[in-house]
Short mmCIF file of C-alpha atoms in Angstrom, two decimals:
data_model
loop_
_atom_site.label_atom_id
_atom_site.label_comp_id
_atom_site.label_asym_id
_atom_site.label_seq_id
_atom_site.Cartn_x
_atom_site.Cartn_y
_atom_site.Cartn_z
CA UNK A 46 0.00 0.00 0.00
CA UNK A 47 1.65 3.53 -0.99
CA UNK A 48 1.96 6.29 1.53
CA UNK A 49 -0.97 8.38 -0.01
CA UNK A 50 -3.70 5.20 0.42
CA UNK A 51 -2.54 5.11 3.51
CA UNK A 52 -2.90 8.04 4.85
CA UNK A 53 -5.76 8.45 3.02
CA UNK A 54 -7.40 5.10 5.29
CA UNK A 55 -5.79 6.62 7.99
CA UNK A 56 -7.65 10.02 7.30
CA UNK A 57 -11.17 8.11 7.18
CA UNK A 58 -10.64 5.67 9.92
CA UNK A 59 -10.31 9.34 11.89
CA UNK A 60 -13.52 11.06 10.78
CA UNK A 61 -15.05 7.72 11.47
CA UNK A 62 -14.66 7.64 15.14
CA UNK A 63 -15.08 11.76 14.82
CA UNK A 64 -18.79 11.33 13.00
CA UNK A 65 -19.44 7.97 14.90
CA UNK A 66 -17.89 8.05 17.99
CA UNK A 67 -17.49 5.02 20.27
CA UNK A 68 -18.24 4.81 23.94
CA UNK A 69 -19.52 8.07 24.09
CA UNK A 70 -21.94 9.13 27.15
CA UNK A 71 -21.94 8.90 30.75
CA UNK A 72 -21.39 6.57 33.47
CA UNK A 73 -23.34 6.65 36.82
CA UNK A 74 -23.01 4.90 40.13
CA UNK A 75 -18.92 4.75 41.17
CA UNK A 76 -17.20 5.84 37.90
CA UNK A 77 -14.63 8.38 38.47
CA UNK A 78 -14.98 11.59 36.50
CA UNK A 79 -12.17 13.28 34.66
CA UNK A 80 -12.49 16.86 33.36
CA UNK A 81 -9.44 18.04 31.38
CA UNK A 82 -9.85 21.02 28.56
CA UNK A 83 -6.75 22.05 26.28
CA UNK A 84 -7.10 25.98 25.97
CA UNK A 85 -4.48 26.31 23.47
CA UNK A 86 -7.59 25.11 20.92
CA UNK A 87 -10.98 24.44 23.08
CA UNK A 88 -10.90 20.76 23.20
CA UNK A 89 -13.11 19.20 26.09
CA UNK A 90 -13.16 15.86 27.40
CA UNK A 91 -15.22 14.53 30.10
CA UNK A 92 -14.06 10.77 31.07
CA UNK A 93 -15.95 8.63 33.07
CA UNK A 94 -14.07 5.51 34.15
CA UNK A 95 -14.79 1.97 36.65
CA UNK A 96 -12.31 -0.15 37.70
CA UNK A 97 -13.10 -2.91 39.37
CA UNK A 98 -9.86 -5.56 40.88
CA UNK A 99 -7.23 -3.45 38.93
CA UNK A 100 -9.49 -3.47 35.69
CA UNK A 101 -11.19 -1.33 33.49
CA UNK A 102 -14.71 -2.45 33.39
CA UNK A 103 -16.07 0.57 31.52
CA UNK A 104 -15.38 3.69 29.98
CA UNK A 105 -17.73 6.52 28.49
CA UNK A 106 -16.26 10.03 27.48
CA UNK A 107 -18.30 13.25 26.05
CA UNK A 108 -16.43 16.61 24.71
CA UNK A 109 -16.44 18.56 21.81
CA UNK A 110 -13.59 19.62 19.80
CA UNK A 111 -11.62 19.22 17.05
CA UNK A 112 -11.47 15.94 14.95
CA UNK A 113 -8.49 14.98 16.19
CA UNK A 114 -9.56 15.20 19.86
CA UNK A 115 -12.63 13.87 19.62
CA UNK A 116 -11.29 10.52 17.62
CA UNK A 117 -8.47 10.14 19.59
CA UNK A 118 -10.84 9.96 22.68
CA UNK A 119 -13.32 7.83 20.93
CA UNK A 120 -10.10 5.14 19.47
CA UNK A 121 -8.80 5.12 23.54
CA UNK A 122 -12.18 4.36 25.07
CA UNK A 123 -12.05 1.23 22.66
CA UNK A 124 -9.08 0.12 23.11
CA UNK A 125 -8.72 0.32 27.41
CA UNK A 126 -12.02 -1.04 27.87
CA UNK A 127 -11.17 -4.74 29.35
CA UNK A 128 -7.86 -3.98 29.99
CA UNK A 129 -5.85 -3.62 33.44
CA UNK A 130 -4.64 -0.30 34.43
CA UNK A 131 -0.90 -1.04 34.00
CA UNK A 132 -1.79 -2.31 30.45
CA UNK A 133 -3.99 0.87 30.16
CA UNK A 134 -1.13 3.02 31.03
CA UNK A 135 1.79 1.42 29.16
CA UNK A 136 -0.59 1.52 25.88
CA UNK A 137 -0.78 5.68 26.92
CA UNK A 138 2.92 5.92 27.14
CA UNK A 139 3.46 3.85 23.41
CA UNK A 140 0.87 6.39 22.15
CA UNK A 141 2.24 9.59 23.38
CA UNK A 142 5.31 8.08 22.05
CA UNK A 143 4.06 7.75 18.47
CA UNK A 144 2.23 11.38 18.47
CA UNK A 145 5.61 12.58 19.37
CA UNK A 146 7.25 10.69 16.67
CA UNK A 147 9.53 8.84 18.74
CA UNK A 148 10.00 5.16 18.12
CA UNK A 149 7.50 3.77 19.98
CA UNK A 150 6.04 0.16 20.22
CA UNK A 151 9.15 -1.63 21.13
CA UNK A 152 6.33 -4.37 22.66
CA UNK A 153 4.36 -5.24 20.27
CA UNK A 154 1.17 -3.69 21.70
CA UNK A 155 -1.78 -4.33 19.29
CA UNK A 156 -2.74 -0.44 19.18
CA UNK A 157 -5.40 -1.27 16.21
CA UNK A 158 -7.43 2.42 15.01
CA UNK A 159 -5.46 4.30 17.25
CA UNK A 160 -2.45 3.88 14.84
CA UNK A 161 -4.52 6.16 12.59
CA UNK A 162 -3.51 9.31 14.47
CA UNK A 163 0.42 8.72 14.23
CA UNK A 164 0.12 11.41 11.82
CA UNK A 165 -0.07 13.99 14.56
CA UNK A 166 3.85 13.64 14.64
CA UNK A 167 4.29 15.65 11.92
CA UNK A 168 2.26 18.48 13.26
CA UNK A 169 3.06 19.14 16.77
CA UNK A 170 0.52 21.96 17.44
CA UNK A 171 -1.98 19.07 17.32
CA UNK A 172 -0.04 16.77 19.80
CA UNK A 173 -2.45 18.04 22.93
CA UNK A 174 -4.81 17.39 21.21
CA UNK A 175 -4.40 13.84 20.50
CA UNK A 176 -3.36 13.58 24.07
CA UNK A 177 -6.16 15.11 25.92
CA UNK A 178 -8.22 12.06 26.33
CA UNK A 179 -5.26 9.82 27.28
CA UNK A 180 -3.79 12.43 30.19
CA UNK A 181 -7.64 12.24 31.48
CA UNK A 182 -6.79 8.83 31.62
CA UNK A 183 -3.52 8.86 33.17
CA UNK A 184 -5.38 10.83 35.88
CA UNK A 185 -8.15 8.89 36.87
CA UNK A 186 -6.67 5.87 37.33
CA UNK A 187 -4.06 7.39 39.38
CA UNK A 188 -6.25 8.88 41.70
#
């Protein structure tokens, strides 16, 4: 596949979650709630998270935003849901790795969609963007 098809796939699998976004709502009863806003471009991002025995059981996020903040949020939600919190927060550090343009999946992690947005390394204006959703992330499960 040549560079332009994919970035092109890359480009729709993007608006995809953007249009159709994936685990987005609330949750009630013990979730925590995470509210994190990047000024520099009026992103939002609510998270709502449960853990259960070291495990994320559920996650929900609303916001609005940009394309890229919104998709990033909705590819994350996907892709922790199931997973234990270290797992949860090594698959944050590999991704703020590859929006940084670093090398960055030295493990192997099957990051699926959220490869998509590795495109953000080339414009770094856009990395909080990409980020937002994951620092709200970092945070909750640290508190």
């Amino acid at each position: 596949m040549s560079f332009n098809n994919l970035d092109q796939l890359y480009r729709q699998v993007i608006m995809d979650h953007y249009k159709n976004p994936r685990n987005r709502g609330e949750l009630e009863d013990e979730a925590v709630t995470i509210n994190m806003n990047n000024p520099t471009c009026g992103d939002v991002i609510q998270l709502h998270l449960k853990v259960e025995d070291d495990k994320i059981i559920d996650v929900k996020f609303k916001g609005e935003g940009c394309s890229i903040s919104q998709s990033s949020a909705s590819m994350m939600t996907e892709a922790i849901k199931g997973l234990p919190v270290q797992d949860a927060l090594k698959m944050s550090e590999v991704f703020s790795k590859m929006v940084q343009g670093k090398e960055y999946n030295e493990d192997g992690l099957e990051l699926g969609d959220i490869e998509a947005l590795q495109g953000v390394s080339k414009f770094p204006a856009r990395f909080k963007c990409a980020t937002l959703a994951w620092k709200a992330m970092e945070k909750g499960l640290q508190e």
